[in-house]
Coordinates of C-alpha atoms and ligand atoms in Angstrom, one line a residue:
M16 CA -1.7 212.0 83.1
F17 CA 1.8 213.5 82.5
D18 CA 3.4 210.8 84.6
S19 CA 6.8 210.8 82.9
L20 CA 7.0 214.6 82.9
T21 CA 6.2 214.7 86.6
N22 CA 8.8 212.0 87.3
R23 CA 11.5 213.7 85.4
L24 CA 10.8 217.1 87.0
N25 CA 10.9 215.5 90.4
K26 CA 14.2 213.9 89.6
A27 CA 15.6 217.3 88.5
F28 CA 14.5 218.8 91.9
K29 CA 15.9 215.9 93.8
N30 CA 19.3 216.5 92.4
I31 CA 19.5 219.9 94.1
A32 CA 17.5 219.1 97.2
G33 CA 19.5 219.4 100.4
K34 CA 22.4 220.9 98.6
G35 CA 22.4 223.9 100.9
K36 CA 23.5 226.9 99.0
L37 CA 23.1 226.6 95.3
S38 CA 26.0 227.2 92.9
E39 CA 25.4 228.3 89.4
K40 CA 26.6 224.9 88.3
N41 CA 24.0 223.1 90.4
M42 CA 21.3 225.4 89.0
D43 CA 22.4 224.9 85.4
E44 CA 22.3 221.2 85.8
M45 CA 18.8 221.3 87.2
L46 CA 17.6 223.7 84.5
K47 CA 19.0 221.4 81.9
E48 CA 17.0 218.5 83.3
V49 CA 13.9 220.7 83.4
R50 CA 14.5 221.7 79.8
M51 CA 14.9 218.1 78.7
S52 CA 11.8 217.0 80.5
L53 CA 9.7 219.7 78.8
L54 CA 11.1 219.0 75.3
E55 CA 10.5 215.3 75.8
A56 CA 6.9 216.1 76.8
D57 CA 6.5 217.7 73.4
V58 CA 6.3 221.3 74.6
N59 CA 7.0 223.8 71.9
Y60 CA 10.8 224.6 71.8
R61 CA 10.3 228.4 71.9
V62 CA 8.0 228.1 74.9
V63 CA 10.7 226.0 76.6
K64 CA 13.4 228.5 75.8
D65 CA 11.5 231.4 77.3
F66 CA 10.4 229.4 80.2
I67 CA 13.9 228.3 81.2
A68 CA 15.2 231.9 80.7
N69 CA 12.6 233.2 83.1
I70 CA 13.3 230.6 85.7
K71 CA 17.0 231.2 85.5
E72 CA 16.6 234.9 85.9
K73 CA 14.4 234.5 89.0
A74 CA 16.3 231.6 90.5
M75 CA 19.6 233.3 90.3
G76 CA 18.2 236.3 92.2
T77 CA 19.3 236.8 95.8
E78 CA 15.9 235.9 97.2
V79 CA 16.5 232.3 96.1
L80 CA 20.3 232.0 96.6
D81 CA 20.1 233.4 100.2
A82 CA 17.1 231.4 101.1
L83 CA 17.3 228.9 103.9
D84 CA 16.4 226.1 101.6
P85 CA 17.2 227.1 98.0
S86 CA 15.9 224.0 96.4
Q87 CA 12.5 224.6 97.9
M88 CA 12.6 228.2 96.6
V89 CA 13.5 226.9 93.2
V90 CA 10.6 224.6 93.1
K91 CA 8.4 227.5 94.0
V92 CA 9.9 229.6 91.2
V93 CA 9.2 226.8 88.7
R94 CA 5.7 226.4 90.0
D95 CA 5.0 230.1 89.6
E96 CA 6.4 230.1 86.1
L97 CA 4.3 227.1 85.2
V98 CA 1.2 228.8 86.5
A99 CA 2.1 231.9 84.4
L100 CA 2.6 229.7 81.4
L101 CA -0.7 228.1 81.8
G102 CA -2.5 231.4 82.2
E103 CA -2.3 232.8 85.8
S104 CA -5.9 232.3 86.8
E105 CA -9.0 230.6 85.5
T106 CA -11.1 232.2 82.8
S107 CA -14.9 231.8 83.0
I108 CA -17.6 232.1 80.4
H109 CA -18.5 235.8 79.8
F110 CA -22.0 235.8 81.1
K111 CA -24.2 238.7 80.1
E112 CA -25.6 240.7 83.0
E113 CA -28.9 240.8 81.2
G114 CA -30.3 238.9 78.3
I115 CA -29.2 235.7 76.8
T116 CA -25.6 234.5 77.0
T117 CA -24.5 232.8 73.8
V118 CA -21.6 230.3 73.5
M119 CA -20.5 228.9 70.2
M120 CA -18.6 225.7 70.0
V121 CA -16.1 225.3 67.1
G122 CA -13.4 222.8 66.2
L123 CA -12.1 220.2 63.9
Q124 CA -14.0 217.0 63.3
G125 CA -14.0 214.6 66.2
T126 CA -12.3 216.8 68.6
G127 CA -15.2 216.7 71.0
K128 CA -17.4 219.7 70.3
T129 CA -20.7 217.9 70.8
T130 CA -19.6 216.1 73.9
A131 CA -18.1 219.3 75.3
S132 CA -21.4 221.2 74.5
A133 CA -23.3 218.7 76.6
K134 CA -20.7 218.7 79.4
I135 CA -20.6 222.5 79.6
A136 CA -24.4 222.7 79.5
N137 CA -24.6 220.3 82.3
L138 CA -22.0 222.2 84.4
L139 CA -23.7 225.5 83.8
K140 CA -27.1 224.1 84.7
K141 CA -25.8 222.4 87.9
K142 CA -23.2 224.8 89.2
K143 CA -24.3 228.1 87.8
D144 CA -28.0 227.6 87.9
R145 CA -28.4 228.6 84.3
N146 CA -31.4 227.7 82.1
V147 CA -29.5 226.3 79.1
L148 CA -30.7 225.6 75.6
L149 CA -28.5 223.5 73.3
A150 CA -28.8 224.4 69.6
A151 CA -28.0 221.7 67.0
C152 CA -26.2 223.6 64.3
D153 CA -24.3 220.7 62.8
V154 CA -26.4 219.8 59.8
V155 CA -23.5 218.3 57.9
R156 CA -23.0 215.0 59.7
P157 CA -26.4 213.1 59.6
A158 CA -26.2 211.6 63.1
A159 CA -25.0 214.8 64.8
I160 CA -28.4 216.1 65.7
E161 CA -29.4 212.8 67.2
Q162 CA -26.2 212.6 69.2
L163 CA -26.8 216.0 70.8
Q164 CA -30.5 215.1 71.5
T165 CA -29.4 211.9 73.3
L166 CA -26.9 213.9 75.4
G167 CA -29.5 216.6 76.0
Q168 CA -31.9 214.0 77.3
Q169 CA -29.3 212.5 79.5
I170 CA -28.6 215.8 81.3
G171 CA -32.2 217.2 81.1
V172 CA -31.4 220.0 78.8
E173 CA -33.6 220.9 75.9
V174 CA -32.1 220.7 72.4
Y175 CA -33.3 223.0 69.6
S176 CA -33.1 221.5 66.1
E177 CA -34.8 221.9 62.7
G178 CA -33.3 218.8 61.1
V179 CA -30.7 218.6 58.3
E180 CA -32.8 220.3 55.7
V181 CA -32.4 223.7 57.3
D182 CA -29.0 225.3 57.1
A183 CA -26.9 225.9 60.2
L184 CA -27.2 229.7 60.1
T185 CA -31.0 229.7 60.0
T186 CA -31.1 227.1 62.8
A187 CA -28.8 229.2 64.9
K188 CA -30.9 232.3 64.5
N189 CA -34.1 230.5 65.2
A190 CA -32.6 228.8 68.2
Y191 CA -31.8 232.2 69.6
Q192 CA -35.3 233.4 69.0
Y193 CA -36.7 230.3 70.6
A194 CA -34.5 230.8 73.7
N195 CA -35.8 234.4 73.8
D196 CA -39.4 233.4 73.6
N197 CA -39.1 230.6 76.2
G198 CA -37.1 232.2 79.0
F199 CA -33.7 230.5 78.4
D200 CA -30.7 232.6 79.7
T201 CA -27.9 230.6 77.9
V202 CA -27.6 229.1 74.5
L203 CA -24.8 226.7 73.5
F204 CA -24.4 226.3 69.7
D205 CA -22.9 223.0 68.6
T206 CA -21.5 223.4 65.1
A207 CA -20.1 221.1 62.4
G208 CA -16.5 220.0 62.2
R209 CA -14.2 219.4 59.2
L210 CA -11.3 217.1 58.8
H211 CA -9.1 220.1 57.9
I212 CA -9.4 223.8 58.2
D213 CA -11.1 224.9 55.0
D214 CA -12.7 228.0 53.8
E215 CA -16.2 226.7 53.6
L216 CA -16.2 225.7 57.3
M217 CA -14.7 229.0 58.3
Q218 CA -17.2 230.9 56.3
E219 CA -20.1 229.1 57.8
L220 CA -18.8 229.7 61.3
E221 CA -18.1 233.4 60.6
N222 CA -21.7 233.8 59.3
I223 CA -23.1 232.3 62.5
S224 CA -20.8 234.3 64.6
K225 CA -21.8 237.6 62.8
A226 CA -25.5 236.7 63.2
I227 CA -25.6 235.8 66.9
K228 CA -22.6 237.7 68.2
P229 CA -21.6 235.1 70.7
D230 CA -20.3 236.1 74.1
D231 CA -17.8 233.2 73.8
I232 CA -16.4 231.2 71.0
L233 CA -14.9 228.1 72.4
L234 CA -12.5 226.1 70.3
T235 CA -12.2 222.4 71.2
V236 CA -8.8 220.9 70.6
D237 CA -7.7 217.3 71.1
A238 CA -4.9 217.2 73.6
M239 CA -3.6 214.0 71.9
T240 CA -2.6 215.9 68.8
G241 CA 0.3 217.4 70.7
Q242 CA 1.9 220.5 69.2
D243 CA -0.4 220.6 66.2
I244 CA -2.9 222.1 68.6
I245 CA -1.0 225.4 68.2
N246 CA -1.5 225.6 64.4
V247 CA -5.2 224.7 64.6
A248 CA -5.8 227.2 67.4
Q249 CA -4.0 229.9 65.5
S250 CA -6.0 229.4 62.3
F251 CA -9.3 229.4 64.1
H252 CA -8.3 232.4 66.2
E253 CA -7.4 234.5 63.2
R254 CA -10.8 234.0 61.6
L255 CA -13.1 233.9 64.6
N256 CA -11.4 235.6 67.5
V257 CA -11.7 232.6 69.8
S258 CA -12.2 233.5 73.4
G259 CA -11.4 230.2 75.1
L260 CA -10.1 226.7 74.5
V261 CA -11.6 223.4 75.6
L262 CA -8.7 220.9 75.8
T263 CA -10.3 217.5 75.3
K264 CA -9.1 214.0 75.8
L265 CA -6.5 215.0 78.3
D266 CA -7.1 211.6 79.9
G267 CA -5.3 210.1 76.9
D268 CA -2.5 212.6 76.7
A269 CA 0.5 211.1 78.3
R270 CA 2.9 213.9 77.6
G271 CA 1.2 217.2 78.1
G272 CA 3.0 219.3 75.4
G273 CA -0.2 220.7 74.1
I274 CA -1.5 222.1 77.3
L275 CA 1.8 223.6 78.2
S276 CA 2.3 225.3 74.9
V277 CA -1.0 226.5 73.6
R278 CA -1.7 229.4 75.9
A279 CA 1.8 230.8 75.5
V280 CA 1.7 230.7 71.7
T281 CA -1.8 231.7 71.0
N282 CA -2.7 233.8 74.1
V283 CA -6.1 232.2 74.2
P284 CA -6.9 230.9 77.6
V285 CA -7.8 227.3 78.3
M286 CA -11.3 227.4 79.9
F287 CA -12.1 223.7 80.3
V288 CA -10.4 220.4 80.1
G289 CA -12.1 217.1 79.0
L290 CA -11.0 214.1 81.0
G291 CA -13.1 211.3 79.6
E292 CA -16.1 210.4 77.6
K293 CA -18.7 210.7 80.4
I294 CA -20.7 213.9 81.1
E295 CA -19.0 214.6 84.4
D296 CA -15.5 214.2 82.9
L297 CA -15.0 218.0 82.5
D298 CA -13.1 220.3 84.7
I299 CA -12.8 224.0 84.8
F300 CA -9.2 224.7 84.1
Y301 CA -7.3 226.2 87.0
P302 CA -3.7 227.0 86.0
D303 CA -2.4 226.8 89.6
R304 CA -3.8 223.4 90.2
M305 CA -2.7 222.1 86.9
A306 CA 0.9 223.4 87.6
E307 CA 0.9 221.6 90.9
R308 CA -0.4 218.5 89.5
I309 CA 2.3 218.5 86.9
L310 CA 4.9 219.0 89.6
G311 CA 3.4 216.2 91.6
M312 CA 2.4 218.4 94.5
G313 CA -1.1 216.9 94.4
D314 CA -4.3 218.9 94.0
L315 CA -6.0 219.1 97.3
M316 CA -8.6 221.6 96.1
T317 CA -9.8 219.4 93.2
L318 CA -9.8 216.4 95.6
I319 CA -12.0 218.3 98.0
E320 CA -14.4 219.4 95.3
Q321 CA -14.6 216.0 93.8
A322 CA -15.2 214.5 97.1
E323 CA -17.9 216.9 98.0
E324 CA -19.7 216.5 94.7
K325 CA -19.8 212.8 94.6
M326 CA -20.4 212.0 98.2
D327 CA -23.9 211.6 99.2
K328 CA -23.9 214.7 101.3
E329 CA -26.7 213.9 103.7
A330 CA -25.5 210.4 104.4
A331 CA -22.0 211.8 105.1
E332 CA -23.3 214.5 107.4
K333 CA -25.4 212.1 109.4
S334 CA -22.7 209.5 109.6
A335 CA -20.2 212.2 110.7
E336 CA -22.5 213.4 113.4
R337 CA -22.9 209.8 114.7
M338 CA -19.2 209.3 114.5
M339 CA -18.4 212.4 116.5
S340 CA -20.8 211.4 119.2
G341 CA -19.0 208.1 119.6
K342 CA -21.8 206.1 118.0
F343 CA -19.7 204.9 115.2
D344 CA -20.6 201.3 114.1
L345 CA -19.8 199.1 111.2
N346 CA -22.8 200.5 109.2
D347 CA -21.1 203.9 109.3
M348 CA -17.8 202.3 108.2
L349 CA -19.7 200.8 105.3
I350 CA -21.2 204.2 104.3
Q351 CA -17.7 205.7 104.5
L352 CA -16.2 202.9 102.3
E353 CA -19.0 203.3 99.8
Q354 CA -18.3 207.0 99.5
V355 CA -14.7 206.3 98.9
S356 CA -15.5 203.9 96.1
K357 CA -17.8 206.5 94.5
M358 CA -14.9 208.9 94.3
G359 CA -13.0 206.5 92.1
S360 CA -10.1 204.3 92.7
I361 CA -7.9 204.9 95.7
S362 CA -4.7 205.3 93.8
K363 CA -6.4 207.9 91.6
I364 CA -7.4 209.8 94.8
M365 CA -4.0 209.4 96.3
K366 CA -2.4 211.1 93.3
L367 CA -4.3 214.2 94.2
I368 CA -3.0 214.3 97.8
P369 CA 0.3 216.2 98.3
G370 CA 3.2 213.8 99.0
M371 CA 1.2 210.7 98.1
N372 CA 1.8 210.9 94.3
Q373 CA 4.9 208.9 94.3
M374 CA 3.4 206.3 96.6
A375 CA 0.3 206.0 94.4
S376 CA 2.3 205.2 91.3
N377 CA 4.2 202.5 93.1
M378 CA 1.0 200.9 94.4
D379 CA -0.8 198.1 92.8
E380 CA -4.1 199.8 92.0
L381 CA -6.0 196.5 91.7
K382 CA -4.8 195.3 95.1
T383 CA -6.0 198.4 96.9
D384 CA -9.3 198.5 95.2
N385 CA -9.7 194.8 95.9
K386 CA -9.0 195.5 99.5
L387 CA -11.8 198.0 99.6
K388 CA -14.1 195.5 97.9
Y389 CA -13.3 192.7 100.4
T390 CA -13.6 195.0 103.4
K391 CA -17.0 195.9 102.1
A392 CA -17.8 192.3 101.5
M393 CA -16.9 191.4 105.1
I394 CA -19.2 194.0 106.5
Q395 CA -21.9 192.9 104.2
S396 CA -21.5 189.4 105.4
M397 CA -22.4 190.4 108.9
T398 CA -25.9 190.4 110.2
P399 CA -27.5 193.9 110.9
Y400 CA -27.2 193.1 114.6
E401 CA -23.4 192.4 114.3
R402 CA -22.9 195.6 112.4
E403 CA -24.5 197.6 115.1
N404 CA -22.8 195.7 117.9
P405 CA -19.3 194.7 116.6
D406 CA -18.4 193.6 120.1
V407 CA -20.5 190.4 119.7
I408 CA -18.3 189.2 116.8
R409 CA -16.3 186.4 118.3
S410 CA -14.7 183.3 116.8
G411 CA -17.8 181.5 115.5
R412 CA -19.2 184.6 113.9
K413 CA -15.8 185.5 112.5
R414 CA -15.5 182.2 110.7
R415 CA -18.9 182.6 109.2
I416 CA -18.1 186.2 108.1
A417 CA -14.8 185.1 106.5
R418 CA -16.6 182.3 104.6
G419 CA -19.3 184.6 103.4
S420 CA -16.9 187.2 102.1
G421 CA -14.3 184.9 100.7
T422 CA -11.6 186.0 103.2
Q423 CA -9.7 184.6 106.2
V424 CA -10.5 184.9 109.9
G425 CA -7.3 187.0 110.1
D426 CA -8.8 189.5 107.7
V427 CA -11.9 189.8 109.8
N428 CA -9.7 190.3 112.9
R429 CA -7.8 193.1 111.1
L430 CA -11.0 194.7 110.0
I431 CA -12.3 194.7 113.6
S432 CA -9.2 196.0 115.0
Q433 CA -9.1 198.7 112.3
F434 CA -12.7 199.5 113.2
E435 CA -11.8 199.8 116.9
K436 CA -9.0 202.2 116.2
T437 CA -11.1 204.3 114.0
R438 CA -13.9 204.4 116.6
Q439 CA -11.3 205.5 119.2
M440 CA -10.1 208.2 116.9
M441 CA -13.6 209.4 116.1
K442 CA -14.3 209.7 119.8
Q443 CA -11.2 211.8 120.2
M444 CA -12.0 213.9 117.3
G445 CA -15.5 214.4 118.8
K446 CA -13.9 215.6 122.0
M447 CA -11.4 217.7 120.2
Q448 CA -14.3 219.4 118.4
Q449 CA -15.9 220.1 121.7
N450 CA -12.9 221.6 123.5
G451 CA -11.2 222.9 120.3
S452 CA -7.8 221.2 120.9
M453 CA -5.6 218.9 118.9
A454 CA -3.5 218.0 121.9
N455 CA -5.5 214.9 122.8
M456 CA -5.3 213.4 119.4
D457 CA -4.0 209.8 119.2
M458 CA -1.5 210.2 116.4
D459 CA -1.0 206.5 116.0
A460 CA -4.6 206.0 115.2
L461 CA -4.5 208.8 112.8
A462 CA -1.5 207.4 111.0
N463 CA -3.1 204.0 110.8
M464 CA -6.3 205.5 109.3
Q465 CA -4.2 207.4 106.7
Q466 CA -2.5 204.2 105.7
G467 CA -5.9 202.6 105.3
G468 CA -6.1 199.6 107.5
G469 CA -8.3 196.6 106.9
A470 CA -7.8 193.4 105.1
T471 CA -4.9 192.0 103.2
L472 CA -6.8 189.9 100.8
P473 CA -6.5 186.7 98.9
Q474 CA -6.7 187.4 95.2
G475 CA -9.3 186.1 92.8
M476 CA -12.0 185.2 95.3
A477 CA -15.4 186.9 95.1
P478 CA -17.8 187.6 98.0
R479 CA -20.6 185.1 98.0
K480 CA -23.9 186.8 97.2
K481 CA -26.1 183.9 98.2
F482 CA -24.6 183.9 101.6
V483 CA -25.2 187.6 102.1
S484 CA -28.9 187.3 101.4
K485 CA -29.3 184.5 104.0
L486 CA -27.9 186.8 106.6
K487 CA -30.9 189.1 106.6
K488 CA -32.8 186.5 108.5
R489 CA -30.2 186.0 111.2
R490 CA -29.6 188.1 114.2
Ligands
GTP15 N1 -11.4 210.0 76.2 C1 -12.1 211.1 75.9 N2 -12.9 211.0 74.8 C2 -13.6 212.1 74.5 C3 -13.4 213.3 75.2 N3 -14.2 214.3 74.6 C4 -14.8 213.6 73.6 N4 -14.4 212.3 73.5 C5 -14.8 211.3 72.5 O1 -14.4 211.8 71.2 C6 -15.3 211.4 70.2 C7 -15.8 212.5 69.4 O2 -16.5 213.4 70.2 P1 -17.6 214.4 69.6 O3 -18.1 215.2 70.7 O4 -18.6 213.7 68.8 O5 -16.7 215.3 68.7 P2 -17.2 216.4 67.6 O6 -16.1 217.4 67.6 O7 -18.6 216.9 68.0 O8 -17.2 215.6 66.3 P3 -17.9 216.0 64.9 O9 -19.2 216.5 65.2 O10 -17.9 214.8 64.1 O11 -17.0 217.1 64.3 C8 -16.5 210.7 71.0 O12 -16.3 209.3 70.9 C9 -16.3 211.2 72.4 O13 -16.8 210.3 73.3 C10 -12.5 213.4 76.4 O14 -12.3 214.4 77.1 N5 -11.9 212.2 76.6
MG16 MG1 -20.2 217.0 66.8

């Protein structure tokens, strides 16, 4: 996402880094670079113009020019301006204190209304503990109701529908009544899309809006349409008074112009971003995190949240407890590795860690993920006894493990020495936790862990499954 924008901005900052005091000339050069990067990312030119003017005004202030490290201060100014451009802070759904909260989804055809309805329903159910009803008010496209029903089933949320014979307005009103009679506290209305903005569509949406007086009208816009988003958003906003945007398909948006322009031009906040086709691929939009991601500072908060969500919490806690008490064995290491794989590819994760962004893009993603796979395969090729007692793994066993996992003895050696270092570190961390000090920390071990030790692996060889199953019988 936005890789080339991030790279260009970084280049612009690099040019002034370490320059000591900044001259107006340095600054102008840097700003020119920033301006070019934004225009190239398809950000609206008026937005760019204002953005640069704001930065210049702040960056030429004494606070920056007199700072110890002016280039750092400038990055901060740019970051703050980016956050302001994206909307300062996150905007949430306007939940009613009492009664049923209603959210209407609107947007052009194929922008992702139905998908977003299900994603948001799922998020509200899981994170906000809401009792959500989905209302199928797209009676134009024949398969639309079925699509919503399938998604509803997938997330365990009831879908209200009356089929295509009943018009959207009636369905919407009845869905509200049904929610009221059956104790739902939130209704999401999925509506029909059109290829272009036309009066018939707007009229239908206006009628529904007048009847149910939604607490939120969320407009889905496809990030890949670039600056066109602005026109679409403005047209919908004029007729319907849209309260929030769902920017979909950000996973396919290489440039980022839409997301950077739309808030500034329309003044409608982005509430959610869609990052893929799956139900979980939806994030609440946090302007500060997005700004930092664009600047390549990583996104620790998102990383932590993702990690927490996807990790099997109980297993993690148990294993951590064991680790801290020094009882760390290869089974624990396997649990840890499995949790890392659940979080997604390593290089994806690394992009979210400050300072690692550049490294991640230079890295061969496949190689790293392969490394993880083979490290897992090696542990899986060990007998349960060996996993619990890694000390018994000597040459004969090593050869067998290497054969079983399609690796070399050297790889098994590396895994074992990595394991030893990790075990050492865990012990130290356990002690540290007890006496509350970082002083005893073995920094080498920590560095090694951060670099991700383990196997350097042959390509194209797969772990042998048959072999693994035989192991169960062995000690
Ligand atoms: N890659 C990606 N695909 C998405 C995202 N959101 C939706 N899609 C896909 O876009 C297509 C259209 O999504 P829908 O949810 O059916 O769009 P819609 O606005 O309801 O479409 P209509 O009901 O026909 O107007 C589907 O194939 C979705 O899987 C996203 O964030 N990323
Ligand atoms: Mg739809």
